[in-house]
Coordinates of N, CA and C and ligand atoms in Angstrom, one line a residue:
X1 N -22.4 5.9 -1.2 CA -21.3 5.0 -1.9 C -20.3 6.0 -2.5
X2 N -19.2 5.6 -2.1 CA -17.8 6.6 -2.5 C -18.0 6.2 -4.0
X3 N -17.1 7.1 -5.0 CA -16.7 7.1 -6.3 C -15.2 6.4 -6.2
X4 N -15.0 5.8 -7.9 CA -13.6 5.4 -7.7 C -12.6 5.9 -8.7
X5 N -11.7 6.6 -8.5 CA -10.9 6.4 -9.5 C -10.0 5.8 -10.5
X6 N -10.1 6.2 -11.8 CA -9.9 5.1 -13.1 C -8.6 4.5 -12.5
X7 N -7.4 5.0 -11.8 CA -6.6 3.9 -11.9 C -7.1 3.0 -10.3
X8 N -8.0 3.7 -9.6 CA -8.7 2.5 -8.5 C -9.2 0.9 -9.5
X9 N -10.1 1.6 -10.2 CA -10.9 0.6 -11.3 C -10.0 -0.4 -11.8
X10 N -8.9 0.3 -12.3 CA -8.2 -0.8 -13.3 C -7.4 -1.5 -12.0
X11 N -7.1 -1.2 -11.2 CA -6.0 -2.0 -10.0 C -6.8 -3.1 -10.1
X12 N -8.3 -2.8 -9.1 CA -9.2 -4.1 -9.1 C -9.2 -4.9 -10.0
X13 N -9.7 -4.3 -11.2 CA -10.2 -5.7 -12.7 C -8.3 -6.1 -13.1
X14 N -8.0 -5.3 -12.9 CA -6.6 -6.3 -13.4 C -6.0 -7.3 -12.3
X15 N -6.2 -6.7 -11.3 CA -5.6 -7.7 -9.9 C -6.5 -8.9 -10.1
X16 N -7.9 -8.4 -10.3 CA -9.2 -10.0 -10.6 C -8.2 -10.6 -11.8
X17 N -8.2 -10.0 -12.9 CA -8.4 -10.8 -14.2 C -6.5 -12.3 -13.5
X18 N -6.0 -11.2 -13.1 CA -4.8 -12.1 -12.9 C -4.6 -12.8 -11.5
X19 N -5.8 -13.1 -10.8 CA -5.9 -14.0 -9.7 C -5.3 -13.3 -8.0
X20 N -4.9 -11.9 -8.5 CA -4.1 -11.3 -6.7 C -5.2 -10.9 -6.2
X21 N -6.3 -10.4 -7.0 CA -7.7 -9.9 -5.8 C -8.5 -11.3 -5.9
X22 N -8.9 -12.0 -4.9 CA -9.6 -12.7 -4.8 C -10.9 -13.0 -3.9
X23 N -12.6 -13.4 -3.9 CA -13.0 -13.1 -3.0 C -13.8 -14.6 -2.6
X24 N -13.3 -14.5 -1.5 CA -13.8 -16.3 -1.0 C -13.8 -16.2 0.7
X25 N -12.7 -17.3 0.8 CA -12.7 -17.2 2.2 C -10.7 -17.7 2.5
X26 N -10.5 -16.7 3.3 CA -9.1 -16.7 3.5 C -8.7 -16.7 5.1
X27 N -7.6 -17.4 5.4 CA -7.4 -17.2 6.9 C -6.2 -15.8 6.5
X28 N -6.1 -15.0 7.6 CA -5.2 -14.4 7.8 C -4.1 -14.3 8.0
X29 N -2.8 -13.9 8.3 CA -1.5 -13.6 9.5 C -2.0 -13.3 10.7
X30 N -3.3 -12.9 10.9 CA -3.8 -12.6 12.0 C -4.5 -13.4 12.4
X31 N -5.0 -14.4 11.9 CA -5.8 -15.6 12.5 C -7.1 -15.2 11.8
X32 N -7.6 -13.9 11.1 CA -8.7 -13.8 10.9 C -9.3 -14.6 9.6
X33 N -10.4 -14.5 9.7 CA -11.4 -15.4 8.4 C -11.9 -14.7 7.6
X34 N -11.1 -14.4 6.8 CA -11.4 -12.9 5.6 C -12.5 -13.7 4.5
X35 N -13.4 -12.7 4.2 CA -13.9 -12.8 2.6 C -12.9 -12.4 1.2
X36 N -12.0 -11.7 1.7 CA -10.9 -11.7 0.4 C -9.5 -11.4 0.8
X37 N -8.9 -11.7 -0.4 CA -7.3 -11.5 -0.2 C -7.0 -10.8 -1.5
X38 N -5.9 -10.2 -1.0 CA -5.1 -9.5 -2.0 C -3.7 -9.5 -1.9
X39 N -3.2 -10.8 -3.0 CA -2.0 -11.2 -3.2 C -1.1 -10.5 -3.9
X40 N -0.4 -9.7 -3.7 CA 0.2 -8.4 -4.7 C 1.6 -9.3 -5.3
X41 N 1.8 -10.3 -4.7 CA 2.8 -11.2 -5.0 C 2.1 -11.4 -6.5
X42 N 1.2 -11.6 -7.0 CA 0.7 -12.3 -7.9 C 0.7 -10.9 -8.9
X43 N 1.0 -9.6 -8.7 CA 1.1 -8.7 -9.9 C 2.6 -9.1 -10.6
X44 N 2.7 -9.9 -11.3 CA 4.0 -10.1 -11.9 C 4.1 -10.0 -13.8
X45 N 3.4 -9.6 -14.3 CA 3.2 -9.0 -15.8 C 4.1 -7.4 -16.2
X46 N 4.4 -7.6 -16.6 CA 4.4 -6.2 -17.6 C 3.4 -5.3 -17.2
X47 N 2.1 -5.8 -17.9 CA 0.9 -4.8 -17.5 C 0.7 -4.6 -16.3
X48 N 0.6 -5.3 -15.9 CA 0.1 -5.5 -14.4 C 0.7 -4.7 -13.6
X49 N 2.0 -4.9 -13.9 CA 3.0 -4.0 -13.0 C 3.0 -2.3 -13.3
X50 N 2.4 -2.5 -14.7 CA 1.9 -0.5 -14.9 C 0.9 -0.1 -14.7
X51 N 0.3 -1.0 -14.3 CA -1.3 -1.0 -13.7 C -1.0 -0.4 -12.2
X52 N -0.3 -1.0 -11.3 CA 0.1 -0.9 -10.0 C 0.9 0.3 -10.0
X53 N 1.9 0.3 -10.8 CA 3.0 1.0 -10.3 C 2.4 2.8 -11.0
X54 N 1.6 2.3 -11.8 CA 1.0 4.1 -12.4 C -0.1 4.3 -11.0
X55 N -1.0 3.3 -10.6 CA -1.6 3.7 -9.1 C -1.0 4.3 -8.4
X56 N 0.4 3.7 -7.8 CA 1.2 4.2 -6.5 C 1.5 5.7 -7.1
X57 N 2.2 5.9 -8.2 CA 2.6 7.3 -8.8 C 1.6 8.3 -8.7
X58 N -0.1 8.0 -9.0 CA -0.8 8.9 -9.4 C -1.0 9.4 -8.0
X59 N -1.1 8.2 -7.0 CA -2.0 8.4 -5.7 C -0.7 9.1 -4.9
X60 N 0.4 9.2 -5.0 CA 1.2 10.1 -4.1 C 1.6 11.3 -5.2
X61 N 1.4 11.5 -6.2 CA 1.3 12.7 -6.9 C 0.2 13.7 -6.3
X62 N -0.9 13.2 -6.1 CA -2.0 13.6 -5.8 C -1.9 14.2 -4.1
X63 N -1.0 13.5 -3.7 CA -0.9 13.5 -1.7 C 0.2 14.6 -1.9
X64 N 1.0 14.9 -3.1 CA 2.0 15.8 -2.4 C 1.4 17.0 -3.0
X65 N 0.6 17.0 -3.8 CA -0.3 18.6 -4.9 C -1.3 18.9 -3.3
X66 N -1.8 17.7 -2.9 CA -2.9 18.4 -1.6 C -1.8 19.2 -0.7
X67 N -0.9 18.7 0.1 CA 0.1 18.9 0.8 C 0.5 20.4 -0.2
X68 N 0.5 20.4 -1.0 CA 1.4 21.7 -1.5 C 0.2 23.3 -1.7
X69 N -1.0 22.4 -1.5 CA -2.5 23.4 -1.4 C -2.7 23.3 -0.2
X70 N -2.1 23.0 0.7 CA -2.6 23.3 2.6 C -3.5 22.2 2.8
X71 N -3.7 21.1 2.1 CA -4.4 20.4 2.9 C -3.5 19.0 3.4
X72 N -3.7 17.8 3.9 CA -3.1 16.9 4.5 C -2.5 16.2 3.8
X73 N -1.2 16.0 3.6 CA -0.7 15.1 2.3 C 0.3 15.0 2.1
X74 N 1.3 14.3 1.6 CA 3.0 13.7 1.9 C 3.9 15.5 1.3
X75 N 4.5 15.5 2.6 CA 5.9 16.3 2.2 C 6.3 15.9 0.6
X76 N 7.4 16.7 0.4 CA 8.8 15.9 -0.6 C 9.0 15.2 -0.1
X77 N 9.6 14.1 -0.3 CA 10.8 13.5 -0.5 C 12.1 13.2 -1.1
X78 N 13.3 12.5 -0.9 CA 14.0 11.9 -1.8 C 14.0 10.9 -2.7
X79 N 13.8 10.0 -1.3 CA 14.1 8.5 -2.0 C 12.7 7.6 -1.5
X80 N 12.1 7.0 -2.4 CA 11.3 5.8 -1.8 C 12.1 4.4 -1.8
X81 N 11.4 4.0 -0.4 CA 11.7 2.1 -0.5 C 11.2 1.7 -0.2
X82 N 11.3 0.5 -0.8 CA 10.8 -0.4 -1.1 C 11.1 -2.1 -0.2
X83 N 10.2 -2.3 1.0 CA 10.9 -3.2 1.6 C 11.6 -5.0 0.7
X84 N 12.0 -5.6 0.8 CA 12.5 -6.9 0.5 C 11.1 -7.9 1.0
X85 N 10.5 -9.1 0.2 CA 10.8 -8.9 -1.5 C 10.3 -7.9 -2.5
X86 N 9.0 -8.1 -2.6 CA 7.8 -7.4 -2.9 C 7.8 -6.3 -3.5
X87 N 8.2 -5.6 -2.3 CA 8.5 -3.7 -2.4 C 9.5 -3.3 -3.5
X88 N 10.1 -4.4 -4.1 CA 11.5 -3.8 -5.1 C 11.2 -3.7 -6.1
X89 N 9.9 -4.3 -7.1 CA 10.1 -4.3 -8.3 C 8.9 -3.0 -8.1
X90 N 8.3 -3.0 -6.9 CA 7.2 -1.5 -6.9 C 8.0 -0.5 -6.8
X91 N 9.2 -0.3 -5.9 CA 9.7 0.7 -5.7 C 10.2 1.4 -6.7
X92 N 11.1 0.3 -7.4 CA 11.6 0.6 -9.1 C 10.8 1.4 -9.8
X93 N 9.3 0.4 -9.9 CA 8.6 0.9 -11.3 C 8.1 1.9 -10.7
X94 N 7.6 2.4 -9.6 CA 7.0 3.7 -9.0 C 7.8 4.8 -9.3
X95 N 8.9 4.9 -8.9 CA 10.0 5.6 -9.1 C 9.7 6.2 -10.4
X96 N 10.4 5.1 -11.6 CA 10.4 5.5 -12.9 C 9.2 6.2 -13.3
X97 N 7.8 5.9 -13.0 CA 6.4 6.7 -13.5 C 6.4 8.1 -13.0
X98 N 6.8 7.9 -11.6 CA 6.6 9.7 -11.7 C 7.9 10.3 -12.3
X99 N 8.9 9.5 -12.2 CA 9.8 11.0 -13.6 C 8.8 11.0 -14.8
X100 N 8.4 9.6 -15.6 CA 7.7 10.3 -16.8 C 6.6 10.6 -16.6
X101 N 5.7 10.2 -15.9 CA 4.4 11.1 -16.0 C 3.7 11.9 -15.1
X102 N 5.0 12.6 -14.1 CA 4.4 13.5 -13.0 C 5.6 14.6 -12.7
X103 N 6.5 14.1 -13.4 CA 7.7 15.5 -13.4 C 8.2 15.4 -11.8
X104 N 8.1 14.1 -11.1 CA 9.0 13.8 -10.4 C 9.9 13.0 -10.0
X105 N 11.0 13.5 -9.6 CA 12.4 12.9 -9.5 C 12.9 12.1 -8.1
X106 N 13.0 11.0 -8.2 CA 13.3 10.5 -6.7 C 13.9 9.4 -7.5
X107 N 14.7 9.0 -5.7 CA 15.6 8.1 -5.5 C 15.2 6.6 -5.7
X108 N 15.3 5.4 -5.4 CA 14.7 4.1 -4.8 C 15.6 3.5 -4.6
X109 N 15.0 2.4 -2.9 CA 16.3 2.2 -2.1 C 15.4 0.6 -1.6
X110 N 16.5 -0.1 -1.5 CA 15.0 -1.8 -0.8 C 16.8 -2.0 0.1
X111 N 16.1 -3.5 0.3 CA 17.0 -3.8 1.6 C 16.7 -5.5 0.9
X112 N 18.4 -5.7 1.6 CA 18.1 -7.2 1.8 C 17.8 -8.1 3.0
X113 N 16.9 -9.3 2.5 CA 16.6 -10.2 3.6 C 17.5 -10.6 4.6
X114 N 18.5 -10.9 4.5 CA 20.0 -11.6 4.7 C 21.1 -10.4 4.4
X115 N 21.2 -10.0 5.4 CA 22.8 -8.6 5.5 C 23.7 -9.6 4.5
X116 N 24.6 -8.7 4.1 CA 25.7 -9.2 3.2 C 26.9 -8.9 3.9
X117 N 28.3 -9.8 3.9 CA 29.2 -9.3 4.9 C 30.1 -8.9 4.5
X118 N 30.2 -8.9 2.9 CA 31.4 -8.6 2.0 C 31.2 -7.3 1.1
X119 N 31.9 -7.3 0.1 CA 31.3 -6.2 -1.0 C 31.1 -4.9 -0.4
X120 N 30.4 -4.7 -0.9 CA 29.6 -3.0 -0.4 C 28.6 -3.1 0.9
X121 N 28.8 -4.7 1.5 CA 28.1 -5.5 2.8 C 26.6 -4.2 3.3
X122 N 26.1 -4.8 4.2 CA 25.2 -4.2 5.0 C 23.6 -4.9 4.0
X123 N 22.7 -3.9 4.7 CA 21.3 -4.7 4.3 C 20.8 -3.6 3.5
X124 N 21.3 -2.7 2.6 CA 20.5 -1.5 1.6 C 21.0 -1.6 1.2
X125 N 20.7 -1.6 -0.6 CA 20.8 -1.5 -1.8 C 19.7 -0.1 -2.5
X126 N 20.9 0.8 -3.3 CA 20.4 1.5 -4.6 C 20.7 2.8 -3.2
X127 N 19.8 4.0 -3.7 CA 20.0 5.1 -3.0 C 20.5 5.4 -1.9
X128 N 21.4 6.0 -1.4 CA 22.1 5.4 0.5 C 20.4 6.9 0.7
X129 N 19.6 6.0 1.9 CA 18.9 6.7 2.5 C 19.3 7.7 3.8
X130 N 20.4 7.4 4.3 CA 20.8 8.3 5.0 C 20.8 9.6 5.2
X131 N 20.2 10.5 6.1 CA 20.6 11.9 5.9 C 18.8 12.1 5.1
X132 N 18.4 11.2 4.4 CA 17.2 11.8 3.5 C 16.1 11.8 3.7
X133 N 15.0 12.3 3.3 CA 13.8 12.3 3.6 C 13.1 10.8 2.4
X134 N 12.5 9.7 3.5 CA 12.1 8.7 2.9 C 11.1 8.3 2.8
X135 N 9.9 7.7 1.3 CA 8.6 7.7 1.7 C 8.8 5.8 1.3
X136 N 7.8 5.3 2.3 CA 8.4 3.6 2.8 C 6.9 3.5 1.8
X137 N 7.3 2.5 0.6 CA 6.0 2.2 0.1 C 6.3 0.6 0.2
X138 N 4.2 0.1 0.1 CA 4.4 -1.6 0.9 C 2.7 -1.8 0.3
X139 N 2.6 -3.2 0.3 CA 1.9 -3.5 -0.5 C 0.0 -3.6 0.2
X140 N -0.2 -4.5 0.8 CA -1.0 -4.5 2.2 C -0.4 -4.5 3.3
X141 N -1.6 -3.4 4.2 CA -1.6 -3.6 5.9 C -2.8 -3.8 6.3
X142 N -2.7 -5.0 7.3 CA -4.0 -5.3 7.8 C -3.6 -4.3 9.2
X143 N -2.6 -5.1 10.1 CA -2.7 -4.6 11.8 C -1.7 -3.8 11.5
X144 N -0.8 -3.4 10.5 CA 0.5 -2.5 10.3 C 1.8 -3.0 10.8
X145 N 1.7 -4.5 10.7 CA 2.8 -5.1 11.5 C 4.3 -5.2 10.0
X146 N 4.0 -5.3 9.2 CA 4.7 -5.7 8.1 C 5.2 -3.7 7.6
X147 N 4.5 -2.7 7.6 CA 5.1 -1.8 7.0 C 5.6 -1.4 8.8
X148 N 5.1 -1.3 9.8 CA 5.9 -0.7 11.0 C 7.6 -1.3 10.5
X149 N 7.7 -2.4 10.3 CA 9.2 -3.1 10.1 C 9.8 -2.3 8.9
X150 N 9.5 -1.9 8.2 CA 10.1 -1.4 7.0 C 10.8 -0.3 7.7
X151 N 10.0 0.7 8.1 CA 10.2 2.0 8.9 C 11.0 2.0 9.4
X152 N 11.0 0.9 10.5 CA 12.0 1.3 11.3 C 13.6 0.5 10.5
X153 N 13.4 -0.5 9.7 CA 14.7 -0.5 8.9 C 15.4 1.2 8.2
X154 N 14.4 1.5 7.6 CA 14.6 3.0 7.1 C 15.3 4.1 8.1
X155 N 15.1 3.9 9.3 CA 15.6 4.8 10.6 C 17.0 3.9 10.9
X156 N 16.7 2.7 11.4 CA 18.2 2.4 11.8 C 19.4 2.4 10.9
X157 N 19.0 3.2 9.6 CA 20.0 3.5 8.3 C 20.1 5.2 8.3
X158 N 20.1 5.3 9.4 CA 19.5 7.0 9.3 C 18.4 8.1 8.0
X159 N 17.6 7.0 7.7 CA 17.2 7.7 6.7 C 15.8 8.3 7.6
X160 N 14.8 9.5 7.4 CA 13.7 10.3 7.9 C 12.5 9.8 7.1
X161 N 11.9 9.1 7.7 CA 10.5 8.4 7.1 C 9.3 10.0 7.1
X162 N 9.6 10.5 6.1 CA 8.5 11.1 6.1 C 6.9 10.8 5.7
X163 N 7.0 9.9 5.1 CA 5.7 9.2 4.5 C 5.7 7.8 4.4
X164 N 4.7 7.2 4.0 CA 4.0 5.8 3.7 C 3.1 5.7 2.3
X165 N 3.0 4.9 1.5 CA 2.3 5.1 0.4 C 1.9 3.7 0.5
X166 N 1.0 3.1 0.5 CA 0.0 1.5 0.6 C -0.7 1.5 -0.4
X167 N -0.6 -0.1 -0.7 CA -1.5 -0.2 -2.3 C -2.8 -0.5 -1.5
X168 N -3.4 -1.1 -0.5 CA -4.5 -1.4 0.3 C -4.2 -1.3 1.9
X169 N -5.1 -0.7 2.2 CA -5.6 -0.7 3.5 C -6.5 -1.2 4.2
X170 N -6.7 -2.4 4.8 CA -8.0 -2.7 4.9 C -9.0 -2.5 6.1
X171 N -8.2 -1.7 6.0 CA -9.1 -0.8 7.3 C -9.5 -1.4 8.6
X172 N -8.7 -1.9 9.0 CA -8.8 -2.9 10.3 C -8.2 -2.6 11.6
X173 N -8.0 -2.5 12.6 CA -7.7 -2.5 14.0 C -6.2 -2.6 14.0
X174 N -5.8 -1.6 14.3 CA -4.2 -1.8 14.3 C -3.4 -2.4 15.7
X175 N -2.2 -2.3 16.0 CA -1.6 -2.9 17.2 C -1.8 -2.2 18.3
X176 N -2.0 -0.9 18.5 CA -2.3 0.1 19.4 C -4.4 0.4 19.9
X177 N -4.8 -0.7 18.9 CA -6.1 -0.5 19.2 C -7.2 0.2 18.5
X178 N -6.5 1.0 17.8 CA -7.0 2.6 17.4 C -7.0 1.8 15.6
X179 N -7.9 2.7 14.7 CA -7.5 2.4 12.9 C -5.7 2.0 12.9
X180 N -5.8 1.1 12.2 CA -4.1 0.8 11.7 C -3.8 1.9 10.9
X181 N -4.6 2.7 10.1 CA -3.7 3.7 9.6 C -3.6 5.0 10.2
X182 N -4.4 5.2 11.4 CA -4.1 6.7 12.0 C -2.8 6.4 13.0
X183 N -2.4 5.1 13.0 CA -1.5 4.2 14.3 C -0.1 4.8 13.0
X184 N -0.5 4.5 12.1 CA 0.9 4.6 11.3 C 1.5 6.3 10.5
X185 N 0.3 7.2 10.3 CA 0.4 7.7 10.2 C 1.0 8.9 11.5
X186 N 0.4 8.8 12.7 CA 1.0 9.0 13.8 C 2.5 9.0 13.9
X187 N 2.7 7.8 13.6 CA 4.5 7.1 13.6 C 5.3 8.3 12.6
X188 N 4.5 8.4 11.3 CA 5.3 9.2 10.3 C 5.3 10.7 10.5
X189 N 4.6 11.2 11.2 CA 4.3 13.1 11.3 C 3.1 13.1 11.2
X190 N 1.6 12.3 11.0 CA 0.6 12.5 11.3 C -0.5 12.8 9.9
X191 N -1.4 13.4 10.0 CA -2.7 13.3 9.1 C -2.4 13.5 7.0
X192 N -2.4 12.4 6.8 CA -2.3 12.4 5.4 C -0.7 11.8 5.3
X193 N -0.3 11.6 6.1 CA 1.0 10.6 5.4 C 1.1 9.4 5.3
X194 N 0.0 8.8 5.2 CA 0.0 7.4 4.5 C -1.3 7.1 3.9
X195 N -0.8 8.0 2.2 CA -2.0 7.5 1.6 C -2.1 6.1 0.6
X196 N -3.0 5.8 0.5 CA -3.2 4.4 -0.2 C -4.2 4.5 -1.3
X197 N -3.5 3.3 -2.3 CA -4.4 3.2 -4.0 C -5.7 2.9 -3.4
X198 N -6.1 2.1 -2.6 CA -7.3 1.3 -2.3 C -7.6 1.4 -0.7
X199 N -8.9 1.2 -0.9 CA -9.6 1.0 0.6 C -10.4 -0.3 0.6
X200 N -10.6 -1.3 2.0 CA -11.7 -2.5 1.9 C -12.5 -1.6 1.5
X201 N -13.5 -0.5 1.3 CA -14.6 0.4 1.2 C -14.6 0.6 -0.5
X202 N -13.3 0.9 -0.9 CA -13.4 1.1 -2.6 C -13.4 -0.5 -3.3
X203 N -13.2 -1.5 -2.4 CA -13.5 -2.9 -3.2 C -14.8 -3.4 -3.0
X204 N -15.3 -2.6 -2.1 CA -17.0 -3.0 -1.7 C -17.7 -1.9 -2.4
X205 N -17.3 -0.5 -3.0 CA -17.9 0.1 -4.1 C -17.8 -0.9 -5.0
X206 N -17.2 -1.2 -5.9 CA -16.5 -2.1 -7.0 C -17.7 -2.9 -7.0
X207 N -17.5 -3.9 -6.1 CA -19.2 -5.0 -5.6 C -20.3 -4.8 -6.0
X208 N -20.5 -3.6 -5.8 CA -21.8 -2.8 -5.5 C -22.4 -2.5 -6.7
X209 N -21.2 -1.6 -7.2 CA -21.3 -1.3 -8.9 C -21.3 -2.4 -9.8
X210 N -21.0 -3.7 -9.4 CA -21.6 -5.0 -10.6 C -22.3 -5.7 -10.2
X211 N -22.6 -5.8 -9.3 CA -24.2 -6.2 -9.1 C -23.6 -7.3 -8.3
X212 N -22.6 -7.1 -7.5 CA -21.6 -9.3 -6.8 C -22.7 -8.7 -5.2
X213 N -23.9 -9.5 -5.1 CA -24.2 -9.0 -3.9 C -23.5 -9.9 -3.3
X214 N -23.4 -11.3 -3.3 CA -23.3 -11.9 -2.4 C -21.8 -11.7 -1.8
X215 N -21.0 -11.6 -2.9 CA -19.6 -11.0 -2.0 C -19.7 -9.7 -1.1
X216 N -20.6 -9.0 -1.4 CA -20.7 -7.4 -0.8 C -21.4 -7.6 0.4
X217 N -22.2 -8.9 0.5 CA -23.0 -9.0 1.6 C -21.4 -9.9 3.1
X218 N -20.5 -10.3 2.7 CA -20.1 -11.1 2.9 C -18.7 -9.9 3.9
X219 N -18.5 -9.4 2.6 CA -17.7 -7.9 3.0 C -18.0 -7.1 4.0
X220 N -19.5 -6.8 4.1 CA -20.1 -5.9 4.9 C -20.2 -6.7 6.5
X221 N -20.3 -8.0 6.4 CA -20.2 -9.0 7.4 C -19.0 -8.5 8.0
X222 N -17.8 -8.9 7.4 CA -16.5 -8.9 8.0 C -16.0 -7.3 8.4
X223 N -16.5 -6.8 7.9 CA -16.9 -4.8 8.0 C -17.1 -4.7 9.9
X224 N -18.5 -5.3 9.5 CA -18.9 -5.2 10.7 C -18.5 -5.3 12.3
X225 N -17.4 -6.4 11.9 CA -17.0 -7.5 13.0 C -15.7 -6.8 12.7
X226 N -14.7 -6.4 12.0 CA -12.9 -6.1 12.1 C -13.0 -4.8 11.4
X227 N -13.7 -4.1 11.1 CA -13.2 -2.6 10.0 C -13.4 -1.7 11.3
X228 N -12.7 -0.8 10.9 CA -12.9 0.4 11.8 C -13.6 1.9 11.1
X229 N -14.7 2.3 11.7 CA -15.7 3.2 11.7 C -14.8 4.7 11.3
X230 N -14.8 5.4 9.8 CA -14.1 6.1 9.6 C -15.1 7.8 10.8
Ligands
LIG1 P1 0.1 -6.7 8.7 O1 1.5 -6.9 8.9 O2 -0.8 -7.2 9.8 O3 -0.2 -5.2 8.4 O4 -0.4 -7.5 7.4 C1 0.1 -7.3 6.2 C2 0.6 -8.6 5.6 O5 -0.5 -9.5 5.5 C3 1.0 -8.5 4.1 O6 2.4 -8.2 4.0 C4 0.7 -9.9 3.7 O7 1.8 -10.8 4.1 C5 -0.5 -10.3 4.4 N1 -1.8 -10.1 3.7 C6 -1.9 -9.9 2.3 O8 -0.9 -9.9 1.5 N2 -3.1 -9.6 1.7 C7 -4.3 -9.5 2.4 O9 -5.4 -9.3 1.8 C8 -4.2 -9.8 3.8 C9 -3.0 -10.1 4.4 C10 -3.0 -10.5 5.8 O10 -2.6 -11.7 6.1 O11 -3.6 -9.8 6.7

């Protein structure tokens, strides 16, 4: 059984206490019949959002210190974005934590639903990503269909996706067949660029460690049948 770390811990109990982690039974975007969901729509607090957005900061602090010790883990960057809707108030508050509590400086950049045809027109707002090196943060990927889209927004603006940062992975079968995160990681420069707050595996430790068999039995069910074999 893996170990978790304290801002893993608090993601979960605070995602529980405010209804975005949930464990029951859920249909998918995929058609599948999940034992849980995780609604990041529903992190909308104050806390909550420093709950999340200190996750994303600690967990790509941590990927660029590996990366800077030779092992696998996000380049620098410039600017992160944050896709439309979701991704903007994460992008923001991620941003701001690592200036105060990691001594780094970056951009944040989102996009709109609906191009604009007037004004300063086009579909980006905040940092112009062009020309820069960009890490695409997004909330869940099941098959990688929802962060692949970001990415390639990020490119047709000329910005260089060097990384990925995911609040959950759930470790499931991507579009190419292969883990959805070695499929996406591939896309970005390869081993360690898309790391994530959470794993299906760190919410089935969580389980484990309070004694919820029957969810963990239910987990390990749907493990069995859609997770992919690390
Ligand atoms: P993919 O685009 O297949 O990677 O699925 C990611 C999307 O699925 C998210 O952007 C959500 O719209 C949705 N989703 C969740 O938000 N939470 C989950 O636990 C599971 C899903 C999902 O439908 O797979």
């Amino acid at each position: 059984m893996s170990s978790l770390e304290k801002y893993q811990t608090e993601l979960i109990e605070h995602g529980m206490t405010v209804g975005a982690l949930k464990f029951g039974s859920f249909t998918l975007k995929s058609g599948r019949s999940s034992p849980y969901f995780f609604n990041a729509g529903l992190l909308a607090s104050g806390p909550v959002l420093n709950t999340l957005c200190s996750a994303y900061a600690s967990t790509i602090s941590a990927s660029l210190q590996a990366a800077a010790f030779g092992s696998a883990g996000l380049p620098e960057f410039d600017i992160i974005f944050g896709p439309a809707y979701k991704g903007i108030p994460f992008a923001a508050g991620t941003a701001m934590l690592l200036h105060r509590d990691h001594n780094i400086d970056v951009g944040f950049a989102y996009d709109r639903k609906e191009a604009k045809d007037h004004g300063e027109g086009g579909v980006m707002v905040g940092a112009p990503v062009k020309g820069k090196k960009v890490l695409v943060l997004d909330d869940v990927a099941t098959a990688g269909t929802a962060i692949r889209g970001a990415i390639e927004t990020v490119r047709k603006e000329g910005g260089e996706v060097v990384g990925a940062v995911l609040m959950l992975d759930r470790q499931e079968v991507g579009r190419e067949g292969k883990s959805m995160i070695d499929e996406v990681e591939t896309l970005v420069g390869g081993k360690g660029r898309v790391p994530t707050i959470l794993k299906m595996k760190h919410l089935m430790t969580w389980l484990e460690l309070h004694g919820k068999t029957q969810e963990l039995q239910s987990m390990q069910e749907y493990w069995q049948q859609y997770g992919v074999k690390e």
